[in-house]
Amino acid sequence: MVDLRKKLRSGMIAVTPAGSYLVLTDCETANYGSQDFCIVGPDGFMIGSNYDENLSTIRGICSIKALYKSTVNGLTYEMKYKDKDLIWTKDPKNLKELIISRRFSK
């Protein structure tokens, strides 16, 4: 099985049941030390050490359900994304999403 945590890159948009977050890799945090990644939103952040290799957490509300490529513009901090920018999804809804997600997971 592939460890999806190692495939994350800064700038990706991580979608969770709680909202959308910007992925930052190689984070240094004030209270949690060095982290391989953090996902950052307008109201806070979550640390990578809380995630398993499938991008899930004990508290499901923080589990990453999909990843999107971001385009940097004036709306970047709103974590907006388009379906065409899908990189990976935990629950593909069609063949296209399944193919995209499998490519990322290799």
PDB file of N, CA and C in Angstrom:
ATOM      1  N   MET A   1       0.840  -1.192   0.000  1.00  0.00           N
ATOM      2  CA  MET A   1       0.000   0.000   0.000  1.00  0.00           C
ATOM      3  C   MET A   1       0.885   1.256   0.000  1.00  0.00           C
ATOM      4  N   VAL A   2       0.471   2.259  -0.733  1.00  0.00           N
ATOM      5  CA  VAL A   2       1.203   3.512  -0.849  1.00  0.00           C
ATOM      6  C   VAL A   2       0.842   4.420   0.333  1.00  0.00           C
ATOM      7  N   ASP A   3       1.846   5.074   0.894  1.00  0.00           N
ATOM      8  CA  ASP A   3       1.628   6.048   1.964  1.00  0.00           C
ATOM      9  C   ASP A   3       1.326   7.396   1.312  1.00  0.00           C
ATOM     10  N   LEU A   4       0.055   7.763   1.266  1.00  0.00           N
ATOM     11  CA  LEU A   4      -0.364   8.986   0.583  1.00  0.00           C
ATOM     12  C   LEU A   4       0.183  10.248   1.229  1.00  0.00           C
ATOM     13  N   ARG A   5       0.564  10.179   2.493  1.00  0.00           N
ATOM     14  CA  ARG A   5       1.145  11.358   3.161  1.00  0.00           C
ATOM     15  C   ARG A   5       2.403  11.816   2.450  1.00  0.00           C
ATOM     16  N   LYS A   6       3.169  10.878   1.920  1.00  0.00           N
ATOM     17  CA  LYS A   6       4.431  11.200   1.247  1.00  0.00           C
ATOM     18  C   LYS A   6       4.225  11.792  -0.140  1.00  0.00           C
ATOM     19  N   LYS A   7       3.017  11.728  -0.661  1.00  0.00           N
ATOM     20  CA  LYS A   7       2.711  12.254  -1.995  1.00  0.00           C
ATOM     21  C   LYS A   7       2.165  13.682  -1.946  1.00  0.00           C
ATOM     22  N   LEU A   8       1.906  14.184  -0.746  1.00  0.00           N
ATOM     23  CA  LEU A   8       1.384  15.546  -0.619  1.00  0.00           C
ATOM     24  C   LEU A   8       2.453  16.566  -1.000  1.00  0.00           C
ATOM     25  N   ARG A   9       2.020  17.665  -1.620  1.00  0.00           N
ATOM     26  CA  ARG A   9       2.909  18.754  -2.016  1.00  0.00           C
ATOM     27  C   ARG A   9       2.301  20.081  -1.577  1.00  0.00           C
ATOM     28  N   SER A  10       3.151  21.008  -1.199  1.00  0.00           N
ATOM     29  CA  SER A  10       2.670  22.338  -0.832  1.00  0.00           C
ATOM     30  C   SER A  10       1.862  22.936  -1.972  1.00  0.00           C
ATOM     31  N   GLY A  11       0.770  23.564  -1.604  1.00  0.00           N
ATOM     32  CA  GLY A  11      -0.076  24.220  -2.586  1.00  0.00           C
ATOM     33  C   GLY A  11      -1.302  23.430  -2.968  1.00  0.00           C
ATOM     34  N   MET A  12      -1.319  22.123  -2.677  1.00  0.00           N
ATOM     35  CA  MET A  12      -2.524  21.339  -2.947  1.00  0.00           C
ATOM     36  C   MET A  12      -3.641  21.837  -2.040  1.00  0.00           C
ATOM     37  N   ILE A  13      -4.862  21.636  -2.483  1.00  0.00           N
ATOM     38  CA  ILE A  13      -6.018  21.941  -1.648  1.00  0.00           C
ATOM     39  C   ILE A  13      -6.576  20.617  -1.137  1.00  0.00           C
ATOM     40  N   ALA A  14      -6.639  20.468   0.180  1.00  0.00           N
ATOM     41  CA  ALA A  14      -7.169  19.271   0.828  1.00  0.00           C
ATOM     42  C   ALA A  14      -8.611  19.544   1.243  1.00  0.00           C
ATOM     43  N   VAL A  15      -9.518  18.693   0.819  1.00  0.00           N
ATOM     44  CA  VAL A  15     -10.935  18.835   1.154  1.00  0.00           C
ATOM     45  C   VAL A  15     -11.283  17.801   2.216  1.00  0.00           C
ATOM     46  N   THR A  16     -11.844  18.281   3.325  1.00  0.00           N
ATOM     47  CA  THR A  16     -12.274  17.433   4.436  1.00  0.00           C
ATOM     48  C   THR A  16     -13.764  17.696   4.691  1.00  0.00           C
ATOM     49  N   PRO A  17     -14.423  16.869   5.499  1.00  0.00           N
ATOM     50  CA  PRO A  17     -15.809  17.178   5.853  1.00  0.00           C
ATOM     51  C   PRO A  17     -15.944  18.529   6.568  1.00  0.00           C
ATOM     52  N   ALA A  18     -14.861  19.012   7.179  1.00  0.00           N
ATOM     53  CA  ALA A  18     -14.900  20.284   7.904  1.00  0.00           C
ATOM     54  C   ALA A  18     -14.635  21.485   7.007  1.00  0.00           C
ATOM     55  N   GLY A  19     -14.171  21.267   5.767  1.00  0.00           N
ATOM     56  CA  GLY A  19     -13.880  22.379   4.869  1.00  0.00           C
ATOM     57  C   GLY A  19     -12.649  22.125   4.025  1.00  0.00           C
ATOM     58  N   SER A  20     -12.172  23.176   3.380  1.00  0.00           N
ATOM     59  CA  SER A  20     -11.014  23.088   2.489  1.00  0.00           C
ATOM     60  C   SER A  20      -9.810  23.750   3.135  1.00  0.00           C
ATOM     61  N   TYR A  21      -8.631  23.160   2.913  1.00  0.00           N
ATOM     62  CA  TYR A  21      -7.401  23.619   3.540  1.00  0.00           C
ATOM     63  C   TYR A  21      -6.262  23.612   2.530  1.00  0.00           C
ATOM     64  N   LEU A  22      -5.287  24.464   2.748  1.00  0.00           N
ATOM     65  CA  LEU A  22      -4.088  24.505   1.928  1.00  0.00           C
ATOM     66  C   LEU A  22      -3.043  23.590   2.538  1.00  0.00           C
ATOM     67  N   VAL A  23      -2.439  22.741   1.731  1.00  0.00           N
ATOM     68  CA  VAL A  23      -1.397  21.824   2.193  1.00  0.00           C
ATOM     69  C   VAL A  23      -0.062  22.556   2.208  1.00  0.00           C
ATOM     70  N   LEU A  24       0.654  22.464   3.308  1.00  0.00           N
ATOM     71  CA  LEU A  24       2.020  22.968   3.421  1.00  0.00           C
ATOM     72  C   LEU A  24       2.901  21.818   3.880  1.00  0.00           C
ATOM     73  N   THR A  25       3.987  21.582   3.170  1.00  0.00           N
ATOM     74  CA  THR A  25       4.900  20.511   3.562  1.00  0.00           C
ATOM     75  C   THR A  25       6.080  21.090   4.326  1.00  0.00           C
ATOM     76  N   ASP A  26       6.766  20.241   5.081  1.00  0.00           N
ATOM     77  CA  ASP A  26       7.921  20.632   5.909  1.00  0.00           C
ATOM     78  C   ASP A  26       7.592  21.823   6.803  1.00  0.00           C
ATOM     79  N   CYS A  27       6.592  21.637   7.647  1.00  0.00           N
ATOM     80  CA  CYS A  27       6.132  22.710   8.547  1.00  0.00           C
ATOM     81  C   CYS A  27       6.897  22.686   9.869  1.00  0.00           C
ATOM     82  N   GLU A  28       7.152  23.832  10.382  1.00  0.00           N
ATOM     83  CA  GLU A  28       7.684  23.986  11.734  1.00  0.00           C
ATOM     84  C   GLU A  28       6.577  24.652  12.547  1.00  0.00           C
ATOM     85  N   THR A  29       6.098  23.974  13.574  1.00  0.00           N
ATOM     86  CA  THR A  29       5.003  24.522  14.371  1.00  0.00           C
ATOM     87  C   THR A  29       5.509  24.938  15.748  1.00  0.00           C
ATOM     88  N   ALA A  30       4.819  25.881  16.356  1.00  0.00           N
ATOM     89  CA  ALA A  30       5.218  26.391  17.668  1.00  0.00           C
ATOM     90  C   ALA A  30       5.002  25.344  18.765  1.00  0.00           C
ATOM     91  N   ASN A  31       3.920  24.589  18.676  1.00  0.00           N
ATOM     92  CA  ASN A  31       3.575  23.657  19.754  1.00  0.00           C
ATOM     93  C   ASN A  31       3.775  22.184  19.432  1.00  0.00           C
ATOM     94  N   TYR A  32       3.915  21.840  18.148  1.00  0.00           N
ATOM     95  CA  TYR A  32       3.986  20.431  17.751  1.00  0.00           C
ATOM     96  C   TYR A  32       5.293  20.071  17.060  1.00  0.00           C
ATOM     97  N   GLY A  33       6.238  20.988  17.006  1.00  0.00           N
ATOM     98  CA  GLY A  33       7.533  20.716  16.391  1.00  0.00           C
ATOM     99  C   GLY A  33       7.455  20.586  14.883  1.00  0.00           C
ATOM    100  N   SER A  34       8.451  19.930  14.316  1.00  0.00           N
ATOM    101  CA  SER A  34       8.511  19.739  12.867  1.00  0.00           C
ATOM    102  C   SER A  34       7.465  18.726  12.424  1.00  0.00           C
ATOM    103  N   GLN A  35       6.825  19.027  11.325  1.00  0.00           N
ATOM    104  CA  GLN A  35       5.804  18.154  10.749  1.00  0.00           C
ATOM    105  C   GLN A  35       6.108  17.954   9.267  1.00  0.00           C
ATOM    106  N   ASP A  36       5.861  16.751   8.760  1.00  0.00           N
ATOM    107  CA  ASP A  36       6.030  16.510   7.326  1.00  0.00           C
ATOM    108  C   ASP A  36       5.059  17.366   6.521  1.00  0.00           C
ATOM    109  N   PHE A  37       3.859  17.564   7.070  1.00  0.00           N
ATOM    110  CA  PHE A  37       2.894  18.452   6.431  1.00  0.00           C
ATOM    111  C   PHE A  37       1.893  18.957   7.456  1.00  0.00           C
ATOM    112  N   CYS A  38       1.265  20.062   7.112  1.00  0.00           N
ATOM    113  CA  CYS A  38       0.136  20.615   7.853  1.00  0.00           C
ATOM    114  C   CYS A  38      -0.909  20.996   6.817  1.00  0.00           C
ATOM    115  N   ILE A  39      -2.165  20.988   7.210  1.00  0.00           N
ATOM    116  CA  ILE A  39      -3.185  21.571   6.358  1.00  0.00           C
ATOM    117  C   ILE A  39      -3.711  22.793   7.096  1.00  0.00           C
ATOM    118  N   VAL A  40      -3.721  23.916   6.381  1.00  0.00           N
ATOM    119  CA  VAL A  40      -3.950  25.218   6.996  1.00  0.00           C
ATOM    120  C   VAL A  40      -5.203  25.861   6.421  1.00  0.00           C
ATOM    121  N   GLY A  41      -6.041  26.370   7.317  1.00  0.00           N
ATOM    122  CA  GLY A  41      -7.254  27.079   6.910  1.00  0.00           C
ATOM    123  C   GLY A  41      -7.352  28.411   7.612  1.00  0.00           C
ATOM    124  N   PRO A  42      -8.382  29.161   7.332  1.00  0.00           N
ATOM    125  CA  PRO A  42      -8.518  30.486   7.931  1.00  0.00           C
ATOM    126  C   PRO A  42      -8.703  30.468   9.449  1.00  0.00           C
ATOM    127  N   ASP A  43      -9.162  29.336   9.987  1.00  0.00           N
ATOM    128  CA  ASP A  43      -9.433  29.250  11.425  1.00  0.00           C
ATOM    129  C   ASP A  43      -8.455  28.369  12.184  1.00  0.00           C
ATOM    130  N   GLY A  44      -7.368  27.942  11.529  1.00  0.00           N
ATOM    131  CA  GLY A  44      -6.410  27.097  12.221  1.00  0.00           C
ATOM    132  C   GLY A  44      -5.760  26.101  11.289  1.00  0.00           C
ATOM    133  N   PHE A  45      -5.168  25.074  11.883  1.00  0.00           N
ATOM    134  CA  PHE A  45      -4.469  24.075  11.079  1.00  0.00           C
ATOM    135  C   PHE A  45      -4.507  22.725  11.771  1.00  0.00           C
ATOM    136  N   MET A  46      -4.198  21.695  10.993  1.00  0.00           N
ATOM    137  CA  MET A  46      -4.071  20.344  11.521  1.00  0.00           C
ATOM    138  C   MET A  46      -2.691  19.823  11.153  1.00  0.00           C
ATOM    139  N   ILE A  47      -2.111  19.036  12.044  1.00  0.00           N
ATOM    140  CA  ILE A  47      -0.744  18.559  11.843  1.00  0.00           C
ATOM    141  C   ILE A  47      -0.727  17.176  11.193  1.00  0.00           C
ATOM    142  N   GLY A  48       0.310  16.951  10.411  1.00  0.00           N
ATOM    143  CA  GLY A  48       0.438  15.706   9.672  1.00  0.00           C
ATOM    144  C   GLY A  48       0.536  14.465  10.536  1.00  0.00           C
ATOM    145  N   SER A  49       1.093  14.599  11.725  1.00  0.00           N
ATOM    146  CA  SER A  49       1.255  13.414  12.575  1.00  0.00           C
ATOM    147  C   SER A  49      -0.083  12.848  13.057  1.00  0.00           C
ATOM    148  N   ASN A  50      -1.172  13.571  12.835  1.00  0.00           N
ATOM    149  CA  ASN A  50      -2.504  13.060  13.182  1.00  0.00           C
ATOM    150  C   ASN A  50      -3.107  12.187  12.090  1.00  0.00           C
ATOM    151  N   TYR A  51      -2.438  12.085  10.939  1.00  0.00           N
ATOM    152  CA  TYR A  51      -2.979  11.371   9.781  1.00  0.00           C
ATOM    153  C   TYR A  51      -2.295  10.032   9.583  1.00  0.00           C
ATOM    154  N   ASP A  52      -3.082   9.042   9.120  1.00  0.00           N
ATOM    155  CA  ASP A  52      -2.495   7.750   8.757  1.00  0.00           C
ATOM    156  C   ASP A  52      -2.157   7.755   7.267  1.00  0.00           C
ATOM    157  N   GLU A  53      -1.660   6.633   6.753  1.00  0.00           N
ATOM    158  CA  GLU A  53      -1.198   6.559   5.369  1.00  0.00           C
ATOM    159  C   GLU A  53      -2.319   6.738   4.342  1.00  0.00           C
ATOM    160  N   ASN A  54      -3.574   6.646   4.776  1.00  0.00           N
ATOM    161  CA  ASN A  54      -4.727   6.848   3.886  1.00  0.00           C
ATOM    162  C   ASN A  54      -5.317   8.249   4.020  1.00  0.00           C
ATOM    163  N   LEU A  55      -4.614   9.123   4.709  1.00  0.00           N
ATOM    164  CA  LEU A  55      -5.029  10.515   4.952  1.00  0.00           C
ATOM    165  C   LEU A  55      -6.285  10.598   5.815  1.00  0.00           C
ATOM    166  N   SER A  56      -6.456   9.614   6.684  1.00  0.00           N
ATOM    167  CA  SER A  56      -7.572   9.603   7.629  1.00  0.00           C
ATOM    168  C   SER A  56      -7.074   9.956   9.022  1.00  0.00           C
ATOM    169  N   THR A  57      -7.986  10.439   9.857  1.00  0.00           N
ATOM    170  CA  THR A  57      -7.682  10.749  11.247  1.00  0.00           C
ATOM    171  C   THR A  57      -8.644   9.983  12.141  1.00  0.00           C
ATOM    172  N   ILE A  58      -8.333   9.933  13.407  1.00  0.00           N
ATOM    173  CA  ILE A  58      -9.236   9.288  14.366  1.00  0.00           C
ATOM    174  C   ILE A  58     -10.586  10.001  14.347  1.00  0.00           C
ATOM    175  N   ARG A  59     -10.533  11.331  14.305  1.00  0.00           N
ATOM    176  CA  ARG A  59     -11.764  12.119  14.175  1.00  0.00           C
ATOM    177  C   ARG A  59     -12.033  12.287  12.684  1.00  0.00           C
ATOM    178  N   GLY A  60     -12.999  11.594  12.147  1.00  0.00           N
ATOM    179  CA  GLY A  60     -13.271  11.590  10.714  1.00  0.00           C
ATOM    180  C   GLY A  60     -13.510  12.944  10.087  1.00  0.00           C
ATOM    181  N   ILE A  61     -13.949  13.911  10.879  1.00  0.00           N
ATOM    182  CA  ILE A  61     -14.254  15.235  10.342  1.00  0.00           C
ATOM    183  C   ILE A  61     -13.008  15.926   9.771  1.00  0.00           C
ATOM    184  N   CYS A  62     -11.837  15.477  10.164  1.00  0.00           N
ATOM    185  CA  CYS A  62     -10.580  16.066   9.683  1.00  0.00           C
ATOM    186  C   CYS A  62      -9.931  15.234   8.579  1.00  0.00           C
ATOM    187  N   SER A  63     -10.465  14.048   8.287  1.00  0.00           N
ATOM    188  CA  SER A  63      -9.889  13.172   7.266  1.00  0.00           C
ATOM    189  C   SER A  63      -9.953  13.840   5.892  1.00  0.00           C
ATOM    190  N   ILE A  64      -8.893  13.667   5.118  1.00  0.00           N
ATOM    191  CA  ILE A  64      -8.839  14.256   3.780  1.00  0.00           C
ATOM    192  C   ILE A  64      -9.609  13.351   2.829  1.00  0.00           C
ATOM    193  N   LYS A  65     -10.604  13.921   2.173  1.00  0.00           N
ATOM    194  CA  LYS A  65     -11.467  13.173   1.252  1.00  0.00           C
ATOM    195  C   LYS A  65     -11.052  13.359  -0.201  1.00  0.00           C
ATOM    196  N   ALA A  66     -10.401  14.502  -0.516  1.00  0.00           N
ATOM    197  CA  ALA A  66      -9.980  14.771  -1.893  1.00  0.00           C
ATOM    198  C   ALA A  66      -8.847  15.789  -1.891  1.00  0.00           C
ATOM    199  N   LEU A  67      -8.058  15.749  -2.965  1.00  0.00           N
ATOM    200  CA  LEU A  67      -6.970  16.706  -3.167  1.00  0.00           C
ATOM    201  C   LEU A  67      -7.132  17.346  -4.540  1.00  0.00           C
ATOM    202  N   TYR A  68      -6.903  18.651  -4.603  1.00  0.00           N
ATOM    203  CA  TYR A  68      -7.019  19.387  -5.855  1.00  0.00           C
ATOM    204  C   TYR A  68      -5.760  20.212  -6.082  1.00  0.00           C
ATOM    205  N   LYS A  69      -5.448  20.427  -7.349  1.00  0.00           N
ATOM    206  CA  LYS A  69      -4.377  21.342  -7.737  1.00  0.00           C
ATOM    207  C   LYS A  69      -4.942  22.753  -7.578  1.00  0.00           C
ATOM    208  N   SER A  70      -4.159  23.649  -7.026  1.00  0.00           N
ATOM    209  CA  SER A  70      -4.650  25.015  -6.855  1.00  0.00           C
ATOM    210  C   SER A  70      -4.043  25.927  -7.914  1.00  0.00           C
ATOM    211  N   THR A  71      -4.764  26.983  -8.208  1.00  0.00           N
ATOM    212  CA  THR A  71      -4.267  28.051  -9.064  1.00  0.00           C
ATOM    213  C   THR A  71      -4.146  29.274  -8.175  1.00  0.00           C
ATOM    214  N   VAL A  72      -2.962  29.821  -8.093  1.00  0.00           N
ATOM    215  CA  VAL A  72      -2.742  30.960  -7.213  1.00  0.00           C
ATOM    216  C   VAL A  72      -3.297  32.226  -7.866  1.00  0.00           C
ATOM    217  N   ASN A  73      -4.226  32.841  -7.162  1.00  0.00           N
ATOM    218  CA  ASN A  73      -4.800  34.113  -7.598  1.00  0.00           C
ATOM    219  C   ASN A  73      -5.389  34.801  -6.375  1.00  0.00           C
ATOM    220  N   GLY A  74      -6.190  35.799  -6.578  1.00  0.00           N
ATOM    221  CA  GLY A  74      -6.768  36.540  -5.459  1.00  0.00           C
ATOM    222  C   GLY A  74      -7.663  35.705  -4.563  1.00  0.00           C
ATOM    223  N   LEU A  75      -8.108  34.556  -5.042  1.00  0.00           N
ATOM    224  CA  LEU A  75      -9.000  33.702  -4.259  1.00  0.00           C
ATOM    225  C   LEU A  75      -8.276  32.529  -3.614  1.00  0.00           C
ATOM    226  N   THR A  76      -6.950  32.502  -3.694  1.00  0.00           N
ATOM    227  CA  THR A  76      -6.188  31.361  -3.189  1.00  0.00           C
ATOM    228  C   THR A  76      -6.540  31.048  -1.741  1.00  0.00           C
ATOM    229  N   TYR A  77      -6.644  32.040  -0.889  1.00  0.00           N
ATOM    230  CA  TYR A  77      -6.899  31.782   0.522  1.00  0.00           C
ATOM    231  C   TYR A  77      -8.346  31.392   0.802  1.00  0.00           C
ATOM    232  N   GLU A  78      -9.193  31.433  -0.213  1.00  0.00           N
ATOM    233  CA  GLU A  78     -10.553  30.919  -0.053  1.00  0.00           C
ATOM    234  C   GLU A  78     -10.594  29.424  -0.337  1.00  0.00           C
ATOM    235  N   MET A  79      -9.442  28.849  -0.772  1.00  0.00           N
ATOM    236  CA  MET A  79      -9.311  27.432  -1.084  1.00  0.00           C
ATOM    237  C   MET A  79     -10.371  26.978  -2.080  1.00  0.00           C
ATOM    238  N   LYS A  80     -10.566  27.767  -3.118  1.00  0.00           N
ATOM    239  CA  LYS A  80     -11.502  27.392  -4.180  1.00  0.00           C
ATOM    240  C   LYS A  80     -10.815  26.431  -5.127  1.00  0.00           C
ATOM    241  N   TYR A  81     -11.578  25.512  -5.679  1.00  0.00           N
ATOM    242  CA  TYR A  81     -11.040  24.528  -6.620  1.00  0.00           C
ATOM    243  C   TYR A  81     -12.113  24.174  -7.636  1.00  0.00           C
ATOM    244  N   LYS A  82     -11.669  23.608  -8.748  1.00  0.00           N
ATOM    245  CA  LYS A  82     -12.586  23.187  -9.805  1.00  0.00           C
ATOM    246  C   LYS A  82     -12.469  21.680  -9.979  1.00  0.00           C
ATOM    247  N   ASP A  83     -13.554  21.060 -10.383  1.00  0.00           N
ATOM    248  CA  ASP A  83     -13.560  19.606 -10.581  1.00  0.00           C
ATOM    249  C   ASP A  83     -12.450  19.152 -11.522  1.00  0.00           C
ATOM    250  N   LYS A  84     -12.132  19.963 -12.533  1.00  0.00           N
ATOM    251  CA  LYS A  84     -11.104  19.580 -13.502  1.00  0.00           C
ATOM    252  C   LYS A  84      -9.712  19.520 -12.875  1.00  0.00           C
ATOM    253  N   ASP A  85      -9.542  20.095 -11.688  1.00  0.00           N
ATOM    254  CA  ASP A  85      -8.245  20.123 -11.024  1.00  0.00           C
ATOM    255  C   ASP A  85      -8.064  19.013  -9.988  1.00  0.00           C
ATOM    256  N   LEU A  86      -8.945  18.006 -10.010  1.00  0.00           N
ATOM    257  CA  LEU A  86      -8.854  16.885  -9.078  1.00  0.00           C
ATOM    258  C   LEU A  86      -7.532  16.140  -9.244  1.00  0.00           C
ATOM    259  N   ILE A  87      -6.873  15.862  -8.135  1.00  0.00           N
ATOM    260  CA  ILE A  87      -5.638  15.072  -8.113  1.00  0.00           C
ATOM    261  C   ILE A  87      -5.928  13.672  -7.574  1.00  0.00           C
ATOM    262  N   TRP A  88      -6.790  13.607  -6.557  1.00  0.00           N
ATOM    263  CA  TRP A  88      -7.100  12.335  -5.890  1.00  0.00           C
ATOM    264  C   TRP A  88      -8.393  12.495  -5.111  1.00  0.00           C
ATOM    265  N   THR A  89      -9.174  11.417  -5.028  1.00  0.00           N
ATOM    266  CA  THR A  89     -10.346  11.392  -4.165  1.00  0.00           C
ATOM    267  C   THR A  89     -10.460  10.023  -3.508  1.00  0.00           C
ATOM    268  N   LYS A  90     -10.872  10.027  -2.274  1.00  0.00           N
ATOM    269  CA  LYS A  90     -11.042   8.774  -1.525  1.00  0.00           C
ATOM    270  C   LYS A  90     -12.251   7.993  -2.043  1.00  0.00           C
ATOM    271  N   ASP A  91     -13.254   8.709  -2.523  1.00  0.00           N
ATOM    272  CA  ASP A  91     -14.500   8.083  -2.979  1.00  0.00           C
ATOM    273  C   ASP A  91     -14.824   8.512  -4.407  1.00  0.00           C
ATOM    274  N   PRO A  92     -14.170   7.888  -5.402  1.00  0.00           N
ATOM    275  CA  PRO A  92     -14.449   8.275  -6.791  1.00  0.00           C
ATOM    276  C   PRO A  92     -15.909   8.016  -7.168  1.00  0.00           C
ATOM    277  N   LYS A  93     -16.495   8.962  -7.904  1.00  0.00           N
ATOM    278  CA  LYS A  93     -17.900   8.855  -8.285  1.00  0.00           C
ATOM    279  C   LYS A  93     -18.075   8.383  -9.725  1.00  0.00           C
ATOM    280  N   ASN A  94     -16.988   8.357 -10.481  1.00  0.00           N
ATOM    281  CA  ASN A  94     -17.083   7.909 -11.867  1.00  0.00           C
ATOM    282  C   ASN A  94     -15.727   7.359 -12.310  1.00  0.00           C
ATOM    283  N   LEU A  95     -15.673   6.837 -13.509  1.00  0.00           N
ATOM    284  CA  LEU A  95     -14.460   6.207 -14.006  1.00  0.00           C
ATOM    285  C   LEU A  95     -13.309   7.197 -14.115  1.00  0.00           C
ATOM    286  N   LYS A  96     -13.588   8.414 -14.547  1.00  0.00           N
ATOM    287  CA  LYS A  96     -12.541   9.431 -14.672  1.00  0.00           C
ATOM    288  C   LYS A  96     -11.883   9.699 -13.318  1.00  0.00           C
ATOM    289  N   GLU A  97     -12.676   9.905 -12.275  1.00  0.00           N
ATOM    290  CA  GLU A  97     -12.140  10.145 -10.930  1.00  0.00           C
ATOM    291  C   GLU A  97     -11.354   8.930 -10.436  1.00  0.00           C
ATOM    292  N   LEU A  98     -11.826   7.736 -10.755  1.00  0.00           N
ATOM    293  CA  LEU A  98     -11.129   6.516 -10.345  1.00  0.00           C
ATOM    294  C   LEU A  98      -9.748   6.440 -11.003  1.00  0.00           C
ATOM    295  N   ILE A  99      -9.676   6.721 -12.288  1.00  0.00           N
ATOM    296  CA  ILE A  99      -8.395   6.685 -13.013  1.00  0.00           C
ATOM    297  C   ILE A  99      -7.433   7.735 -12.464  1.00  0.00           C
ATOM    298  N   ILE A 100      -7.907   8.955 -12.258  1.00  0.00           N
ATOM    299  CA  ILE A 100      -7.072  10.034 -11.715  1.00  0.00           C
ATOM    300  C   ILE A 100      -6.535   9.642 -10.344  1.00  0.00           C
ATOM    301  N   SER A 101      -7.397   9.118  -9.491  1.00  0.00           N
ATOM    302  CA  SER A 101      -7.004   8.754  -8.126  1.00  0.00           C
ATOM    303  C   SER A 101      -6.007   7.610  -8.110  1.00  0.00           C
ATOM    304  N   ARG A 102      -6.177   6.636  -8.986  1.00  0.00           N
ATOM    305  CA  ARG A 102      -5.235   5.516  -9.038  1.00  0.00           C
ATOM    306  C   ARG A 102      -3.864   5.962  -9.497  1.00  0.00           C
ATOM    307  N   ARG A 103      -3.807   6.911 -10.445  1.00  0.00           N
ATOM    308  CA  ARG A 103      -2.513   7.431 -10.898  1.00  0.00           C
ATOM    309  C   ARG A 103      -1.761   8.085  -9.744  1.00  0.00           C
ATOM    310  N   PHE A 104      -2.475   8.850  -8.939  1.00  0.00           N
ATOM    311  CA  PHE A 104      -1.863   9.527  -7.802  1.00  0.00           C
ATOM    312  C   PHE A 104      -1.382   8.519  -6.769  1.00  0.00           C
ATOM    313  N   SER A 105      -2.112   7.435  -6.603  1.00  0.00           N
ATOM    314  CA  SER A 105      -1.827   6.449  -5.564  1.00  0.00           C
ATOM    315  C   SER A 105      -0.709   5.476  -5.924  1.00  0.00           C
ATOM    316  N   LYS A 106      -0.180   5.557  -7.107  1.00  0.00           N
ATOM    317  CA  LYS A 106       0.894   4.620  -7.506  1.00  0.00           C
ATOM    318  C   LYS A 106       2.229   5.036  -6.975  1.00  0.00           C
TER     319      LYS A 106
END
